mmCIF file of C-alpha atoms in Angstrom:
data_model
loop_
_atom_site.group_PDB
_atom_site.id
_atom_site.type_symbol
_atom_site.label_atom_id
_atom_site.label_comp_id
_atom_site.label_asym_id
_atom_site.label_seq_id
_atom_site.Cartn_x
_atom_site.Cartn_y
_atom_site.Cartn_z
ATOM 1 C CA MET A 1 0.000 0.000 0.000
ATOM 2 C CA SER A 2 1.178 3.427 -0.764
ATOM 3 C CA SER A 3 1.171 6.156 1.818
ATOM 4 C CA ASP A 4 -1.220 8.138 -0.426
ATOM 5 C CA ASN A 5 -4.098 5.763 0.393
ATOM 6 C CA ALA A 6 -3.584 5.867 4.154
ATOM 7 C CA PRO A 7 -6.084 7.981 6.103
ATOM 8 C CA THR A 8 -4.647 11.346 6.843
ATOM 9 C CA SER A 9 -5.261 13.433 9.880
ATOM 10 C CA HIS A 10 -6.866 16.792 9.287
ATOM 11 C CA PRO A 11 -6.252 18.810 12.436
ATOM 12 C CA ARG A 12 -8.282 21.751 11.153
ATOM 13 C CA ARG A 13 -11.310 19.573 10.455
ATOM 14 C CA LEU A 14 -11.057 17.867 13.826
ATOM 15 C CA TRP A 15 -10.723 21.213 15.564
ATOM 16 C CA LEU A 16 -13.686 22.612 13.619
ATOM 17 C CA LEU A 17 -15.809 19.553 14.492
ATOM 18 C CA ALA A 18 -14.884 19.939 18.158
ATOM 19 C CA VAL A 19 -15.855 23.623 18.149
ATOM 20 C CA VAL A 20 -19.154 22.955 16.366
ATOM 21 C CA GLY A 21 -19.901 20.089 18.757
ATOM 22 C CA ALA A 22 -19.202 22.295 21.775
ATOM 23 C CA LEU A 23 -21.424 25.073 20.415
ATOM 24 C CA VAL A 24 -24.285 22.652 19.761
ATOM 25 C CA ALA A 25 -23.946 21.083 23.218
ATOM 26 C CA GLY A 26 -23.772 24.526 24.812
ATOM 27 C CA GLY A 27 -26.868 25.657 22.933
ATOM 28 C CA ILE A 28 -28.810 22.587 24.009
ATOM 29 C CA GLY A 29 -27.694 23.087 27.607
ATOM 30 C CA TRP A 30 -28.645 26.775 27.554
ATOM 31 C CA SER A 31 -32.089 26.080 26.107
ATOM 32 C CA THR A 32 -32.656 23.433 28.796
ATOM 33 C CA ILE A 33 -31.689 25.903 31.538
ATOM 34 C CA ARG A 34 -33.948 28.594 30.059
ATOM 35 C CA ARG A 35 -36.794 26.108 29.735
ATOM 36 C CA ARG A 36 -36.370 25.005 33.370
ATOM 37 C CA ARG A 37 -36.263 28.592 34.608
ATOM 38 C CA SER A 38 -39.340 29.578 32.651
ATOM 39 C CA SER A 39 -41.192 26.456 33.767
ATOM 40 C CA HIS A 40 -40.439 27.423 37.374
ATOM 41 C CA ALA A 41 -41.928 30.871 36.765
ATOM 42 C CA ARG A 42 -45.049 29.246 35.295
ATOM 43 C CA PHE A 43 -45.061 26.801 38.212
ATOM 44 C CA VAL A 44 -45.235 29.671 40.733
ATOM 45 C CA ALA A 45 -47.524 31.925 38.693
ATOM 46 C CA ALA A 46 -50.008 29.144 38.039
ATOM 47 C CA ALA A 47 -50.694 28.636 41.731
ATOM 48 C CA GLY A 48 -52.061 32.085 42.621
ATOM 49 C CA VAL A 49 -51.887 31.016 46.269
ATOM 50 C CA PRO A 50 -48.981 30.394 48.645
ATOM 51 C CA GLN A 51 -47.102 27.170 47.967
ATOM 52 C CA LEU A 52 -45.238 24.772 50.182
ATOM 53 C CA LEU A 53 -42.490 22.961 48.284
ATOM 54 C CA ASP A 54 -41.632 19.633 49.918
ATOM 55 C CA PHE A 55 -38.223 18.483 48.628
ATOM 56 C CA GLY A 56 -37.538 14.820 49.314
ATOM 57 C CA MET A 57 -37.406 11.262 48.031
ATOM 58 C CA ASP A 58 -39.393 8.154 48.792
ATOM 59 C CA ILE A 59 -36.520 6.192 50.367
ATOM 60 C CA CYS A 60 -35.777 8.848 53.019
ATOM 61 C CA GLU A 61 -37.407 8.083 56.401
ATOM 62 C CA GLN A 62 -37.633 11.742 57.469
ATOM 63 C CA CYS A 63 -39.157 12.568 54.069
ATOM 64 C CA LYS A 64 -41.794 9.866 54.585
ATOM 65 C CA LYS A 65 -42.564 11.275 58.026
ATOM 66 C CA THR A 66 -42.931 14.789 56.574
ATOM 67 C CA ARG A 67 -45.155 13.585 53.721
ATOM 68 C CA ALA A 68 -47.407 11.712 56.158
ATOM 69 C CA LEU A 69 -47.782 14.866 58.268
ATOM 70 C CA LEU A 70 -48.532 16.969 55.192
ATOM 71 C CA SER A 71 -51.055 14.425 53.907
ATOM 72 C CA ARG A 72 -52.865 14.609 57.230
ATOM 73 C CA ILE A 73 -53.037 18.414 57.534
ATOM 74 C CA GLU A 74 -53.081 19.512 53.875
ATOM 75 C CA PRO A 75 -56.901 19.251 53.523
ATOM 76 C CA GLU A 76 -57.270 21.979 56.176
ATOM 77 C CA TYR A 77 -55.441 24.401 53.869
ATOM 78 C CA ALA A 78 -57.089 23.360 50.584
ATOM 79 C CA GLY A 79 -57.526 26.383 48.339
ATOM 80 C CA LYS A 80 -55.392 28.512 50.683
ATOM 81 C CA VAL A 81 -51.952 26.894 50.389
ATOM 82 C CA GLN A 82 -50.866 24.496 47.668
ATOM 83 C CA VAL A 83 -48.498 21.696 48.691
ATOM 84 C CA ARG A 84 -46.155 20.434 45.976
ATOM 85 C CA TYR A 85 -43.905 17.422 46.374
ATOM 86 C CA VAL A 86 -40.547 17.801 44.616
ATOM 87 C CA ASP A 87 -38.768 14.470 44.081
ATOM 88 C CA VAL A 88 -35.090 15.385 44.172
ATOM 89 C CA ARG A 89 -34.112 12.307 42.157
ATOM 90 C CA GLU A 90 -35.945 13.595 39.083
ATOM 91 C CA GLU A 91 -33.654 15.567 36.798
ATOM 92 C CA ALA A 92 -36.523 17.899 35.912
ATOM 93 C CA ASN A 93 -36.416 19.173 39.517
ATOM 94 C CA ASP A 94 -32.693 20.042 39.558
ATOM 95 C CA ALA A 95 -33.328 23.719 38.816
ATOM 96 C CA LEU A 96 -35.787 24.019 41.721
ATOM 97 C CA ALA A 97 -33.378 22.277 44.091
ATOM 98 C CA GLU A 98 -30.626 24.660 42.996
ATOM 99 C CA LYS A 99 -32.816 27.761 43.186
ATOM 100 C CA TYR A 100 -33.850 26.992 46.763
ATOM 101 C CA ARG A 101 -30.340 25.921 47.792
ATOM 102 C CA MET A 102 -31.355 22.433 48.842
ATOM 103 C CA ARG A 103 -28.620 20.919 51.004
ATOM 104 C CA VAL A 104 -30.522 18.297 52.990
ATOM 105 C CA ILE A 105 -33.844 16.512 52.718
ATOM 106 C CA PRO A 106 -36.526 16.848 53.627
ATOM 107 C CA LEU A 107 -36.548 20.557 52.866
ATOM 108 C CA LEU A 108 -39.736 22.590 53.122
ATOM 109 C CA VAL A 109 -39.852 25.975 51.398
ATOM 110 C CA LEU A 110 -42.953 28.118 51.861
ATOM 111 C CA LEU A 111 -43.575 30.689 49.116
ATOM 112 C CA ASP A 112 -46.091 33.512 49.224
ATOM 113 C CA LYS A 113 -48.548 33.858 46.329
ATOM 114 C CA ASP A 114 -45.943 35.897 44.404
ATOM 115 C CA GLY A 115 -43.310 33.167 44.748
ATOM 116 C CA VAL A 116 -41.249 34.959 47.427
ATOM 117 C CA GLU A 117 -39.786 32.690 50.087
ATOM 118 C CA MET A 118 -41.472 33.213 53.468
ATOM 119 C CA TRP A 119 -40.055 30.317 55.477
ATOM 120 C CA ARG A 120 -37.887 27.229 55.178
ATOM 121 C CA HIS A 121 -37.221 24.199 57.319
ATOM 122 C CA GLU A 122 -34.580 21.493 56.914
ATOM 123 C CA GLY A 123 -35.536 18.093 58.303
ATOM 124 C CA ALA A 124 -38.916 16.848 59.494
ATOM 125 C CA PRO A 125 -40.760 19.820 61.042
ATOM 126 C CA PRO A 126 -42.700 19.774 64.306
ATOM 127 C CA GLU A 127 -46.429 19.764 63.501
ATOM 128 C CA ALA A 128 -47.125 22.923 65.526
ATOM 129 C CA VAL A 129 -44.446 24.893 63.664
ATOM 130 C CA LEU A 130 -45.682 23.701 60.277
ATOM 131 C CA ARG A 131 -49.298 24.555 61.105
ATOM 132 C CA GLU A 132 -48.257 28.017 62.319
ATOM 133 C CA GLN A 133 -46.396 28.753 59.079
ATOM 134 C CA LEU A 134 -49.162 27.421 56.825
ATOM 135 C CA SER A 135 -51.769 29.459 58.725
ATOM 136 C CA ARG A 136 -49.621 32.579 58.415
ATOM 137 C CA ALA A 137 -49.235 32.041 54.662
ATOM 138 C CA ALA A 138 -52.965 31.406 54.219
ATOM 139 C CA ALA A 139 -53.829 34.560 56.199
ATOM 140 C CA THR A 140 -51.360 36.660 54.209
ATOM 141 C CA ALA A 141 -52.893 35.458 50.946
ATOM 142 C CA GLN A 142 -56.391 36.377 52.178
ATOM 143 C CA VAL A 143 -55.320 39.928 53.107
ATOM 144 C CA ARG A 144 -53.680 40.571 49.700
ATOM 145 C CA ARG A 145 -56.704 39.583 47.606
#
């Protein structure tokens, strides 16, 4: 075989392919971030009432305890405070976990009707404290209407 038939390396082409690949990957990543951010804004705006975000996962014992407590008392706040479970293992929830600086689970973040953080609690909350915060959020929402 002659050396003319051997594959030749084209450093410029390889470099150009690498740059194009990086730009495409960066564009996809940026559109995903923008989509996640805008979906969070829709998530908050759609509620129109205060929201309690419950960050956790189903294999965490403290998360299970928190969810059981919320399931028991949530009906008392129906229409006044919306409780949303955020499974931290789902990639779609990464932006929310980052936005609310989740470090441990369970994490409860209470937002007013405009999406402004009012209160947060790391770990399973005492029932009295949780009820106090939910009542405060519900009362604040009533006054603003």
